[in-house]
């Protein structure tokens, strides 16, 4: 970094000295020498400008990557310049350290949230089972008590079955197969979705410029289907429901697909919990749909984010690349 600063200062000093030299040469009517000095001055100024533009591009790259939560960011110097390479290496090291800290923090928070949810769900099922079984064991088995005993056993069966379903859902999360990546056209993927969802209020926009991604088509299609079904439920009480699915402009190495609805939106206090396994705001939800979507996107090296405003709707963004 110090070397780069020194080079910039030398460029500026050279420009100043050359400008003074050109002025003196013109005063002395040495036109050819003044012209040569002007060429040198122009070359020095262009070189300094190019160095600065490289820094601007890298800063824009950094800003855009942070904006889209791209933690896989790395930098490469386009010029064989020692000072530029040193700066690029420093910036890449800083981003690597930042990425490591963020991932460790996110992993710890995810584990804490998962443990809280697992504990809550298990305790909700185990507590009434223990209480009922203890109550029933204290009663004598008589003809008069039979209906009460039967009702208690049915309750224990129902809660045990619910706990079993909970465990099965957990197994689905932990046994998700690794993605089998193949070239997939985004246009074809969205065209197939249009065949599955023919409702007039679901607008699936086909991109003008097609993109091909190395993804597991079945898994990504399932992610889109889950998100569209959630959007349909969110819009179910709207007089004029609207769901829009499209590929939005992004960097050349990225592909962004958005699923936007005009439903009721998500409360701000639960937006950071919706991707946590078994967390749900639905009365009959399992809480694994969005968790599976998140896990699938992570296994593809991508991400899924949400922006939502209560009363206006939500927008889920799938980021590939």
PDB file of C-alpha atoms in Angstrom:
ATOM      1  CA  UNK A   1       0.000   0.000   0.000  1.00  0.00           C
ATOM      2  CA  UNK A   2       2.862   2.360   0.822  1.00  0.00           C
ATOM      3  CA  UNK A   3       4.517   1.460  -2.483  1.00  0.00           C
ATOM      4  CA  UNK A   4       1.328   2.327  -4.353  1.00  0.00           C
ATOM      5  CA  UNK A   5       1.073   5.697  -2.572  1.00  0.00           C
ATOM      6  CA  UNK A   6       4.690   6.438  -3.459  1.00  0.00           C
ATOM      7  CA  UNK A   7       4.071   5.630  -7.138  1.00  0.00           C
ATOM      8  CA  UNK A   8       1.004   7.902  -7.222  1.00  0.00           C
ATOM      9  CA  UNK A   9       3.036  10.739  -5.651  1.00  0.00           C
ATOM     10  CA  UNK A  10       5.820  10.208  -8.192  1.00  0.00           C
ATOM     11  CA  UNK A  11       3.279  10.395 -11.021  1.00  0.00           C
ATOM     12  CA  UNK A  12       1.858  13.635  -9.656  1.00  0.00           C
ATOM     13  CA  UNK A  13       5.344  15.079  -9.169  1.00  0.00           C
ATOM     14  CA  UNK A  14       6.251  14.050 -12.721  1.00  0.00           C
ATOM     15  CA  UNK A  15       3.127  15.729 -14.119  1.00  0.00           C
ATOM     16  CA  UNK A  16       3.945  18.948 -12.246  1.00  0.00           C
ATOM     17  CA  UNK A  17       7.594  18.959 -13.367  1.00  0.00           C
ATOM     18  CA  UNK A  18       6.686  18.138 -16.959  1.00  0.00           C
ATOM     19  CA  UNK A  19       4.087  20.919 -17.002  1.00  0.00           C
ATOM     20  CA  UNK A  20       6.698  23.410 -15.760  1.00  0.00           C
ATOM     21  CA  UNK A  21       9.214  22.057 -18.286  1.00  0.00           C
ATOM     22  CA  UNK A  22       6.744  22.409 -21.162  1.00  0.00           C
ATOM     23  CA  UNK A  23       6.032  26.002 -20.139  1.00  0.00           C
ATOM     24  CA  UNK A  24       9.758  26.825 -20.076  1.00  0.00           C
ATOM     25  CA  UNK A  25      10.349  25.098 -23.427  1.00  0.00           C
ATOM     26  CA  UNK A  26       7.519  27.059 -25.023  1.00  0.00           C
ATOM     27  CA  UNK A  27       8.953  30.285 -23.585  1.00  0.00           C
ATOM     28  CA  UNK A  28      12.312  29.323 -25.119  1.00  0.00           C
ATOM     29  CA  UNK A  29      10.546  28.496 -28.435  1.00  0.00           C
ATOM     30  CA  UNK A  30      11.864  24.934 -28.414  1.00  0.00           C
ATOM     31  CA  UNK A  31       8.741  23.581 -30.080  1.00  0.00           C
ATOM     32  CA  UNK A  32       9.913  20.052 -30.833  1.00  0.00           C
ATOM     33  CA  UNK A  33      11.157  19.493 -27.269  1.00  0.00           C
ATOM     34  CA  UNK A  34       7.920  20.955 -25.918  1.00  0.00           C
ATOM     35  CA  UNK A  35       5.929  18.572 -28.147  1.00  0.00           C
ATOM     36  CA  UNK A  36       7.923  15.544 -26.942  1.00  0.00           C
ATOM     37  CA  UNK A  37       7.494  16.641 -23.332  1.00  0.00           C
ATOM     38  CA  UNK A  38       3.736  16.991 -23.960  1.00  0.00           C
ATOM     39  CA  UNK A  39       3.598  13.412 -25.227  1.00  0.00           C
ATOM     40  CA  UNK A  40       5.429  12.215 -22.126  1.00  0.00           C
ATOM     41  CA  UNK A  41       3.114  14.264 -19.903  1.00  0.00           C
ATOM     42  CA  UNK A  42       0.070  12.760 -21.625  1.00  0.00           C
ATOM     43  CA  UNK A  43       1.441   9.218 -21.208  1.00  0.00           C
ATOM     44  CA  UNK A  44       2.118   9.776 -17.486  1.00  0.00           C
ATOM     45  CA  UNK A  45      -1.370  11.262 -16.973  1.00  0.00           C
ATOM     46  CA  UNK A  46      -3.044   8.348 -18.821  1.00  0.00           C
ATOM     47  CA  UNK A  47      -1.096   5.804 -16.782  1.00  0.00           C
ATOM     48  CA  UNK A  48      -2.122   7.503 -13.534  1.00  0.00           C
ATOM     49  CA  UNK A  49      -5.741   7.641 -14.730  1.00  0.00           C
ATOM     50  CA  UNK A  50      -5.737   3.919 -15.559  1.00  0.00           C
ATOM     51  CA  UNK A  51      -4.329   3.090 -12.117  1.00  0.00           C
ATOM     52  CA  UNK A  52      -7.078   5.097 -10.460  1.00  0.00           C
ATOM     53  CA  UNK A  53      -9.814   3.538 -12.622  1.00  0.00           C
ATOM     54  CA  UNK A  54      -8.625   0.074 -11.613  1.00  0.00           C
ATOM     55  CA  UNK A  55      -9.125   1.080  -7.981  1.00  0.00           C
ATOM     56  CA  UNK A  56     -12.590   2.458  -8.766  1.00  0.00           C
ATOM     57  CA  UNK A  57     -13.610  -0.772 -10.523  1.00  0.00           C
ATOM     58  CA  UNK A  58     -12.372  -2.868  -7.620  1.00  0.00           C
ATOM     59  CA  UNK A  59     -14.275  -0.698  -5.145  1.00  0.00           C
ATOM     60  CA  UNK A  60     -17.447  -1.005  -7.238  1.00  0.00           C
ATOM     61  CA  UNK A  61     -16.901  -4.764  -7.413  1.00  0.00           C
ATOM     62  CA  UNK A  62     -16.565  -4.824  -3.638  1.00  0.00           C
ATOM     63  CA  UNK A  63     -19.646  -2.645  -3.060  1.00  0.00           C
ATOM     64  CA  UNK A  64     -21.878  -4.657  -5.399  1.00  0.00           C
ATOM     65  CA  UNK A  65     -20.711  -7.970  -3.990  1.00  0.00           C
ATOM     66  CA  UNK A  66     -21.431  -6.836  -0.441  1.00  0.00           C
ATOM     67  CA  UNK A  67     -24.816  -5.512  -1.567  1.00  0.00           C
ATOM     68  CA  UNK A  68     -25.781  -8.961  -2.849  1.00  0.00           C
ATOM     69  CA  UNK A  69     -24.158 -10.792   0.097  1.00  0.00           C
ATOM     70  CA  UNK A  70     -21.512 -12.330  -2.155  1.00  0.00           C
ATOM     71  CA  UNK A  71     -19.070 -13.755   0.383  1.00  0.00           C
ATOM     72  CA  UNK A  72     -17.052 -15.608  -2.288  1.00  0.00           C
ATOM     73  CA  UNK A  73     -15.454 -12.378  -3.521  1.00  0.00           C
ATOM     74  CA  UNK A  74     -11.817 -12.333  -4.662  1.00  0.00           C
ATOM     75  CA  UNK A  75      -9.736  -9.822  -6.591  1.00  0.00           C
ATOM     76  CA  UNK A  76      -7.238 -10.120  -9.409  1.00  0.00           C
ATOM     77  CA  UNK A  77      -5.009  -7.333 -10.680  1.00  0.00           C
ATOM     78  CA  UNK A  78      -5.450  -6.693 -14.424  1.00  0.00           C
ATOM     79  CA  UNK A  79      -1.961  -5.144 -14.657  1.00  0.00           C
ATOM     80  CA  UNK A  80       1.494  -6.525 -13.937  1.00  0.00           C
ATOM     81  CA  UNK A  81       2.246  -3.864 -11.419  1.00  0.00           C
ATOM     82  CA  UNK A  82       3.913  -4.750  -8.118  1.00  0.00           C
ATOM     83  CA  UNK A  83       2.156  -2.048  -6.117  1.00  0.00           C
ATOM     84  CA  UNK A  84      -1.214  -2.896  -7.663  1.00  0.00           C
ATOM     85  CA  UNK A  85      -0.733  -6.592  -6.940  1.00  0.00           C
ATOM     86  CA  UNK A  86       0.196  -5.810  -3.327  1.00  0.00           C
ATOM     87  CA  UNK A  87      -2.984  -3.776  -2.896  1.00  0.00           C
ATOM     88  CA  UNK A  88      -5.092  -6.500  -4.508  1.00  0.00           C
ATOM     89  CA  UNK A  89      -3.555  -9.143  -2.240  1.00  0.00           C
ATOM     90  CA  UNK A  90      -4.262  -7.023   0.842  1.00  0.00           C
ATOM     91  CA  UNK A  91      -7.866  -6.513  -0.241  1.00  0.00           C
ATOM     92  CA  UNK A  92      -8.354 -10.223  -0.982  1.00  0.00           C
ATOM     93  CA  UNK A  93      -6.880 -11.191   2.398  1.00  0.00           C
ATOM     94  CA  UNK A  94      -9.162  -8.710   4.143  1.00  0.00           C
ATOM     95  CA  UNK A  95     -12.225 -10.124   2.335  1.00  0.00           C
ATOM     96  CA  UNK A  96     -11.153 -13.694   3.178  1.00  0.00           C
ATOM     97  CA  UNK A  97     -10.890 -12.837   6.859  1.00  0.00           C
ATOM     98  CA  UNK A  98     -14.200 -10.991   6.738  1.00  0.00           C
ATOM     99  CA  UNK A  99     -15.881 -13.923   4.977  1.00  0.00           C
ATOM    100  CA  UNK A 100     -14.521 -16.381   7.532  1.00  0.00           C
ATOM    101  CA  UNK A 101     -15.799 -14.317  10.460  1.00  0.00           C
ATOM    102  CA  UNK A 102     -19.226 -13.823   8.874  1.00  0.00           C
ATOM    103  CA  UNK A 103     -19.618 -17.508   8.022  1.00  0.00           C
ATOM    104  CA  UNK A 104     -18.562 -18.569  11.509  1.00  0.00           C
ATOM    105  CA  UNK A 105     -20.989 -16.120  13.096  1.00  0.00           C
ATOM    106  CA  UNK A 106     -23.840 -17.152  10.785  1.00  0.00           C
ATOM    107  CA  UNK A 107     -23.144 -20.836  11.419  1.00  0.00           C
ATOM    108  CA  UNK A 108     -23.189 -20.293  15.180  1.00  0.00           C
ATOM    109  CA  UNK A 109     -26.434 -18.312  14.989  1.00  0.00           C
ATOM    110  CA  UNK A 110     -28.007 -20.976  12.763  1.00  0.00           C
ATOM    111  CA  UNK A 111     -27.094 -23.721  15.229  1.00  0.00           C
ATOM    112  CA  UNK A 112     -28.459 -21.710  18.158  1.00  0.00           C
ATOM    113  CA  UNK A 113     -31.743 -21.046  16.336  1.00  0.00           C
ATOM    114  CA  UNK A 114     -32.024 -24.696  15.281  1.00  0.00           C
ATOM    115  CA  UNK A 115     -31.406 -25.944  18.833  1.00  0.00           C
ATOM    116  CA  UNK A 116     -34.027 -23.532  20.201  1.00  0.00           C
ATOM    117  CA  UNK A 117     -36.602 -24.692  17.659  1.00  0.00           C
ATOM    118  CA  UNK A 118     -35.795 -28.393  18.167  1.00  0.00           C
ATOM    119  CA  UNK A 119     -36.019 -28.016  21.946  1.00  0.00           C
ATOM    120  CA  UNK A 120     -39.317 -26.141  21.666  1.00  0.00           C
ATOM    121  CA  UNK A 121     -40.923 -28.697  19.342  1.00  0.00           C
ATOM    122  CA  UNK A 122     -39.715 -31.736  21.265  1.00  0.00           C
ATOM    123  CA  UNK A 123     -40.796 -30.300  24.615  1.00  0.00           C
ATOM    124  CA  UNK A 124     -44.237 -29.446  23.170  1.00  0.00           C
ATOM    125  CA  UNK A 125     -44.722 -33.111  22.271  1.00  0.00           C
ATOM    126  CA  UNK A 126     -42.973 -34.831  25.176  1.00  0.00           C
ATOM    127  CA  UNK A 127     -44.505 -32.792  28.031  1.00  0.00           C
ATOM    128  CA  UNK A 128     -48.195 -33.729  27.429  1.00  0.00           C
ATOM    129  CA  UNK A 129     -47.193 -37.365  26.746  1.00  0.00           C
ATOM    130  CA  UNK A 130     -45.394 -37.610  30.097  1.00  0.00           C
ATOM    131  CA  UNK A 131     -48.196 -35.813  31.923  1.00  0.00           C
ATOM    132  CA  UNK A 132     -50.967 -37.962  30.422  1.00  0.00           C
ATOM    133  CA  UNK A 133     -49.094 -41.234  30.851  1.00  0.00           C
ATOM    134  CA  UNK A 134     -48.442 -40.372  34.504  1.00  0.00           C
ATOM    135  CA  UNK A 135     -52.116 -39.519  35.063  1.00  0.00           C
ATOM    136  CA  UNK A 136     -53.327 -42.701  33.373  1.00  0.00           C
ATOM    137  CA  UNK A 137     -50.887 -44.891  35.265  1.00  0.00           C
ATOM    138  CA  UNK A 138     -52.295 -43.614  38.577  1.00  0.00           C
ATOM    139  CA  UNK A 139     -55.872 -44.576  37.651  1.00  0.00           C
ATOM    140  CA  UNK A 140     -57.369 -47.990  38.007  1.00  0.00           C
ATOM    141  CA  UNK A 141     -58.549 -49.666  34.834  1.00  0.00           C
ATOM    142  CA  UNK A 142     -62.321 -49.953  35.327  1.00  0.00           C
ATOM    143  CA  UNK A 143     -65.251 -49.954  32.979  1.00  0.00           C
ATOM    144  CA  UNK A 144     -66.212 -46.498  34.225  1.00  0.00           C
ATOM    145  CA  UNK A 145     -62.739 -45.065  33.549  1.00  0.00           C
ATOM    146  CA  UNK A 146     -62.407 -46.751  30.157  1.00  0.00           C
ATOM    147  CA  UNK A 147     -63.619 -43.746  28.035  1.00  0.00           C
ATOM    148  CA  UNK A 148     -61.204 -41.425  29.861  1.00  0.00           C
ATOM    149  CA  UNK A 149     -58.375 -43.917  29.477  1.00  0.00           C
ATOM    150  CA  UNK A 150     -59.168 -44.335  25.780  1.00  0.00           C
ATOM    151  CA  UNK A 151     -59.237 -40.585  25.201  1.00  0.00           C
ATOM    152  CA  UNK A 152     -55.895 -40.212  26.992  1.00  0.00           C
ATOM    153  CA  UNK A 153     -54.323 -42.993  24.914  1.00  0.00           C
ATOM    154  CA  UNK A 154     -55.610 -41.364  21.710  1.00  0.00           C
ATOM    155  CA  UNK A 155     -54.021 -38.076  22.766  1.00  0.00           C
ATOM    156  CA  UNK A 156     -50.719 -39.818  23.480  1.00  0.00           C
ATOM    157  CA  UNK A 157     -50.923 -41.537  20.073  1.00  0.00           C
ATOM    158  CA  UNK A 158     -51.650 -38.250  18.308  1.00  0.00           C
ATOM    159  CA  UNK A 159     -48.775 -36.411  20.008  1.00  0.00           C
ATOM    160  CA  UNK A 160     -46.393 -39.331  19.392  1.00  0.00           C
ATOM    161  CA  UNK A 161     -47.371 -39.383  15.724  1.00  0.00           C
ATOM    162  CA  UNK A 162     -46.751 -35.625  15.533  1.00  0.00           C
ATOM    163  CA  UNK A 163     -43.311 -36.100  17.062  1.00  0.00           C
ATOM    164  CA  UNK A 164     -42.562 -38.865  14.548  1.00  0.00           C
ATOM    165  CA  UNK A 165     -43.550 -36.576  11.664  1.00  0.00           C
ATOM    166  CA  UNK A 166     -41.295 -33.908  13.128  1.00  0.00           C
ATOM    167  CA  UNK A 167     -38.367 -36.347  13.160  1.00  0.00           C
ATOM    168  CA  UNK A 168     -39.143 -37.412   9.576  1.00  0.00           C
ATOM    169  CA  UNK A 169     -39.056 -33.769   8.475  1.00  0.00           C
ATOM    170  CA  UNK A 170     -35.709 -33.403  10.210  1.00  0.00           C
ATOM    171  CA  UNK A 171     -34.425 -36.430   8.276  1.00  0.00           C
ATOM    172  CA  UNK A 172     -35.478 -34.750   5.025  1.00  0.00           C
ATOM    173  CA  UNK A 173     -33.277 -31.793   5.879  1.00  0.00           C
ATOM    174  CA  UNK A 174     -30.271 -33.879   6.837  1.00  0.00           C
ATOM    175  CA  UNK A 175     -30.501 -36.324   3.920  1.00  0.00           C
ATOM    176  CA  UNK A 176     -30.804 -33.883   1.044  1.00  0.00           C
ATOM    177  CA  UNK A 177     -28.839 -35.430  -1.866  1.00  0.00           C
ATOM    178  CA  UNK A 178     -25.904 -33.587  -3.392  1.00  0.00           C
ATOM    179  CA  UNK A 179     -26.877 -31.621  -6.523  1.00  0.00           C
ATOM    180  CA  UNK A 180     -26.177 -33.262  -9.881  1.00  0.00           C
ATOM    181  CA  UNK A 181     -25.110 -30.271 -11.959  1.00  0.00           C
ATOM    182  CA  UNK A 182     -25.847 -30.060 -15.663  1.00  0.00           C
ATOM    183  CA  UNK A 183     -26.195 -27.137 -18.118  1.00  0.00           C
ATOM    184  CA  UNK A 184     -29.717 -25.723 -17.759  1.00  0.00           C
ATOM    185  CA  UNK A 185     -31.290 -22.932 -19.787  1.00  0.00           C
ATOM    186  CA  UNK A 186     -33.068 -20.346 -17.630  1.00  0.00           C
ATOM    187  CA  UNK A 187     -35.558 -19.687 -20.443  1.00  0.00           C
ATOM    188  CA  UNK A 188     -36.509 -23.381 -20.634  1.00  0.00           C
ATOM    189  CA  UNK A 189     -36.723 -23.597 -16.839  1.00  0.00           C
ATOM    190  CA  UNK A 190     -39.161 -20.676 -16.690  1.00  0.00           C
ATOM    191  CA  UNK A 191     -41.143 -22.001 -19.670  1.00  0.00           C
ATOM    192  CA  UNK A 192     -41.716 -25.282 -17.829  1.00  0.00           C
ATOM    193  CA  UNK A 193     -42.848 -23.325 -14.759  1.00  0.00           C
ATOM    194  CA  UNK A 194     -45.448 -21.531 -16.893  1.00  0.00           C
ATOM    195  CA  UNK A 195     -46.934 -24.916 -17.758  1.00  0.00           C
ATOM    196  CA  UNK A 196     -47.236 -25.787 -14.064  1.00  0.00           C
ATOM    197  CA  UNK A 197     -48.754 -22.457 -13.004  1.00  0.00           C
ATOM    198  CA  UNK A 198     -51.294 -21.285 -15.563  1.00  0.00           C
ATOM    199  CA  UNK A 199     -53.144 -18.823 -13.296  1.00  0.00           C
ATOM    200  CA  UNK A 200     -53.619 -15.407 -14.886  1.00  0.00           C
ATOM    201  CA  UNK A 201     -52.216 -13.539 -11.902  1.00  0.00           C
ATOM    202  CA  UNK A 202     -48.936 -15.478 -12.022  1.00  0.00           C
ATOM    203  CA  UNK A 203     -46.670 -13.698 -14.513  1.00  0.00           C
ATOM    204  CA  UNK A 204     -43.544 -15.631 -15.461  1.00  0.00           C
ATOM    205  CA  UNK A 205     -41.379 -13.403 -17.651  1.00  0.00           C
ATOM    206  CA  UNK A 206     -39.029 -15.118 -20.089  1.00  0.00           C
ATOM    207  CA  UNK A 207     -35.628 -13.381 -20.376  1.00  0.00           C
ATOM    208  CA  UNK A 208     -34.698 -11.678 -23.643  1.00  0.00           C
ATOM    209  CA  UNK A 209     -31.105 -12.883 -23.246  1.00  0.00           C
ATOM    210  CA  UNK A 210     -30.935 -16.494 -22.141  1.00  0.00           C
ATOM    211  CA  UNK A 211     -28.469 -17.759 -19.526  1.00  0.00           C
ATOM    212  CA  UNK A 212     -27.154 -21.266 -19.003  1.00  0.00           C
ATOM    213  CA  UNK A 213     -26.353 -22.383 -15.455  1.00  0.00           C
ATOM    214  CA  UNK A 214     -24.615 -25.489 -14.124  1.00  0.00           C
ATOM    215  CA  UNK A 215     -27.325 -26.588 -11.666  1.00  0.00           C
ATOM    216  CA  UNK A 216     -29.428 -29.527 -10.550  1.00  0.00           C
ATOM    217  CA  UNK A 217     -32.599 -28.773 -12.486  1.00  0.00           C
ATOM    218  CA  UNK A 218     -34.890 -30.886 -10.291  1.00  0.00           C
ATOM    219  CA  UNK A 219     -33.718 -29.257  -7.070  1.00  0.00           C
ATOM    220  CA  UNK A 220     -33.826 -25.667  -8.370  1.00  0.00           C
ATOM    221  CA  UNK A 221     -37.232 -26.295  -9.951  1.00  0.00           C
ATOM    222  CA  UNK A 222     -38.441 -27.512  -6.543  1.00  0.00           C
ATOM    223  CA  UNK A 223     -37.142 -24.312  -4.944  1.00  0.00           C
ATOM    224  CA  UNK A 224     -39.085 -22.187  -7.435  1.00  0.00           C
ATOM    225  CA  UNK A 225     -42.228 -24.287  -6.995  1.00  0.00           C
ATOM    226  CA  UNK A 226     -42.041 -23.952  -3.192  1.00  0.00           C
ATOM    227  CA  UNK A 227     -41.602 -20.180  -3.420  1.00  0.00           C
ATOM    228  CA  UNK A 228     -44.478 -19.776  -5.893  1.00  0.00           C
ATOM    229  CA  UNK A 229     -46.767 -21.903  -3.702  1.00  0.00           C
ATOM    230  CA  UNK A 230     -45.851 -19.742  -0.703  1.00  0.00           C
ATOM    231  CA  UNK A 231     -46.565 -16.630  -2.767  1.00  0.00           C
ATOM    232  CA  UNK A 232     -49.972 -18.047  -3.760  1.00  0.00           C
ATOM    233  CA  UNK A 233     -50.826 -18.598  -0.099  1.00  0.00           C
ATOM    234  CA  UNK A 234     -49.654 -15.075   0.754  1.00  0.00           C
ATOM    235  CA  UNK A 235     -51.927 -13.619  -1.965  1.00  0.00           C
ATOM    236  CA  UNK A 236     -54.925 -15.833  -1.228  1.00  0.00           C
ATOM    237  CA  UNK A 237     -56.805 -13.066   0.597  1.00  0.00           C
ATOM    238  CA  UNK A 238     -56.076 -10.350  -1.971  1.00  0.00           C
ATOM    239  CA  UNK A 239     -58.839  -9.213  -4.316  1.00  0.00           C
ATOM    240  CA  UNK A 240     -56.292  -8.701  -7.117  1.00  0.00           C
ATOM    241  CA  UNK A 241     -53.387 -11.071  -6.423  1.00  0.00           C
ATOM    242  CA  UNK A 242     -50.170 -10.667  -8.386  1.00  0.00           C
ATOM    243  CA  UNK A 243     -47.070 -12.868  -8.549  1.00  0.00           C
ATOM    244  CA  UNK A 244     -44.115 -12.018 -10.800  1.00  0.00           C
ATOM    245  CA  UNK A 245     -41.168 -14.297 -11.589  1.00  0.00           C
ATOM    246  CA  UNK A 246     -38.313 -12.956 -13.685  1.00  0.00           C
ATOM    247  CA  UNK A 247     -34.562 -12.964 -14.203  1.00  0.00           C
ATOM    248  CA  UNK A 248     -33.155  -9.542 -13.316  1.00  0.00           C
ATOM    249  CA  UNK A 249     -29.958  -7.865 -14.598  1.00  0.00           C
ATOM    250  CA  UNK A 250     -26.809  -8.677 -12.638  1.00  0.00           C
ATOM    251  CA  UNK A 251     -23.060  -9.036 -13.055  1.00  0.00           C
ATOM    252  CA  UNK A 252     -21.794 -11.279 -15.836  1.00  0.00           C
ATOM    253  CA  UNK A 253     -20.817 -13.941 -13.282  1.00  0.00           C
ATOM    254  CA  UNK A 254     -24.156 -13.784 -11.476  1.00  0.00           C
ATOM    255  CA  UNK A 255     -27.728 -14.729 -12.232  1.00  0.00           C
ATOM    256  CA  UNK A 256     -30.612 -13.389 -10.145  1.00  0.00           C
ATOM    257  CA  UNK A 257     -34.176 -14.733 -10.246  1.00  0.00           C
ATOM    258  CA  UNK A 258     -36.853 -12.927  -8.247  1.00  0.00           C
ATOM    259  CA  UNK A 259     -40.261 -14.158  -7.059  1.00  0.00           C
ATOM    260  CA  UNK A 260     -42.364 -11.158  -6.062  1.00  0.00           C
ATOM    261  CA  UNK A 261     -45.920 -11.089  -4.671  1.00  0.00           C
ATOM    262  CA  UNK A 262     -48.346  -8.472  -3.392  1.00  0.00           C
ATOM    263  CA  UNK A 263     -49.464 -10.501  -0.386  1.00  0.00           C
ATOM    264  CA  UNK A 264     -49.588  -9.539   3.257  1.00  0.00           C
ATOM    265  CA  UNK A 265     -45.811  -9.501   3.702  1.00  0.00           C
ATOM    266  CA  UNK A 266     -43.679 -10.867   6.536  1.00  0.00           C
ATOM    267  CA  UNK A 267     -43.437  -9.258   9.959  1.00  0.00           C
ATOM    268  CA  UNK A 268     -39.999  -7.629  10.463  1.00  0.00           C
ATOM    269  CA  UNK A 269     -39.343  -9.514  13.711  1.00  0.00           C
ATOM    270  CA  UNK A 270     -39.570 -12.931  11.985  1.00  0.00           C
ATOM    271  CA  UNK A 271     -37.843 -12.178   8.670  1.00  0.00           C
ATOM    272  CA  UNK A 272     -34.525 -13.452  10.025  1.00  0.00           C
ATOM    273  CA  UNK A 273     -36.165 -16.672  11.245  1.00  0.00           C
ATOM    274  CA  UNK A 274     -38.089 -17.857   8.177  1.00  0.00           C
ATOM    275  CA  UNK A 275     -35.135 -19.915   6.866  1.00  0.00           C
ATOM    276  CA  UNK A 276     -34.568 -21.598  10.232  1.00  0.00           C
ATOM    277  CA  UNK A 277     -35.621 -25.284  10.151  1.00  0.00           C
ATOM    278  CA  UNK A 278     -39.095 -25.962  11.628  1.00  0.00           C
ATOM    279  CA  UNK A 279     -39.898 -22.285  12.152  1.00  0.00           C
ATOM    280  CA  UNK A 280     -43.246 -21.411  10.580  1.00  0.00           C
ATOM    281  CA  UNK A 281     -45.905 -18.735  10.832  1.00  0.00           C
ATOM    282  CA  UNK A 282     -48.561 -21.033   9.333  1.00  0.00           C
ATOM    283  CA  UNK A 283     -50.966 -22.971  11.514  1.00  0.00           C
ATOM    284  CA  UNK A 284     -50.477 -26.135   9.445  1.00  0.00           C
ATOM    285  CA  UNK A 285     -46.940 -25.547   8.200  1.00  0.00           C
ATOM    286  CA  UNK A 286     -44.004 -27.906   8.805  1.00  0.00           C
ATOM    287  CA  UNK A 287     -41.349 -25.206   8.717  1.00  0.00           C
ATOM    288  CA  UNK A 288     -39.003 -27.063   6.370  1.00  0.00           C
ATOM    289  CA  UNK A 289     -39.970 -25.614   2.960  1.00  0.00           C
ATOM    290  CA  UNK A 290     -37.861 -22.454   3.097  1.00  0.00           C
ATOM    291  CA  UNK A 291     -35.134 -24.295   5.007  1.00  0.00           C
ATOM    292  CA  UNK A 292     -34.835 -26.791   2.147  1.00  0.00           C
ATOM    293  CA  UNK A 293     -34.759 -23.913  -0.353  1.00  0.00           C
ATOM    294  CA  UNK A 294     -31.923 -22.285   1.595  1.00  0.00           C
ATOM    295  CA  UNK A 295     -29.994 -25.543   1.834  1.00  0.00           C
ATOM    296  CA  UNK A 296     -30.379 -26.276  -1.891  1.00  0.00           C
ATOM    297  CA  UNK A 297     -29.173 -22.794  -2.845  1.00  0.00           C
ATOM    298  CA  UNK A 298     -26.203 -23.059  -0.480  1.00  0.00           C
ATOM    299  CA  UNK A 299     -25.225 -26.414  -2.020  1.00  0.00           C
ATOM    300  CA  UNK A 300     -25.280 -24.722  -5.431  1.00  0.00           C
ATOM    301  CA  UNK A 301     -22.875 -22.051  -4.171  1.00  0.00           C
ATOM    302  CA  UNK A 302     -25.680 -19.491  -4.255  1.00  0.00           C
ATOM    303  CA  UNK A 303     -27.976 -17.764  -1.829  1.00  0.00           C
ATOM    304  CA  UNK A 304     -31.611 -16.882  -1.201  1.00  0.00           C
ATOM    305  CA  UNK A 305     -32.678 -13.595   0.383  1.00  0.00           C
ATOM    306  CA  UNK A 306     -35.982 -11.897   1.117  1.00  0.00           C
ATOM    307  CA  UNK A 307     -37.233  -8.323   1.212  1.00  0.00           C
ATOM    308  CA  UNK A 308     -40.713  -7.844   2.610  1.00  0.00           C
ATOM    309  CA  UNK A 309     -43.019  -5.032   3.671  1.00  0.00           C
ATOM    310  CA  UNK A 310     -46.128  -5.757   5.725  1.00  0.00           C
ATOM    311  CA  UNK A 311     -49.225  -5.046   3.657  1.00  0.00           C
ATOM    312  CA  UNK A 312     -47.298  -4.685   0.387  1.00  0.00           C
ATOM    313  CA  UNK A 313     -45.792  -8.086  -0.280  1.00  0.00           C
ATOM    314  CA  UNK A 314     -42.510  -9.969  -0.409  1.00  0.00           C
ATOM    315  CA  UNK A 315     -39.699 -10.527  -2.886  1.00  0.00           C
ATOM    316  CA  UNK A 316     -37.475 -13.603  -2.709  1.00  0.00           C
ATOM    317  CA  UNK A 317     -34.223 -13.462  -4.701  1.00  0.00           C
ATOM    318  CA  UNK A 318     -32.295 -16.516  -5.854  1.00  0.00           C
ATOM    319  CA  UNK A 319     -28.635 -15.695  -6.459  1.00  0.00           C
ATOM    320  CA  UNK A 320     -26.497 -18.029  -8.578  1.00  0.00           C
ATOM    321  CA  UNK A 321     -22.780 -17.615  -9.150  1.00  0.00           C
TER     322      UNK A 321
END
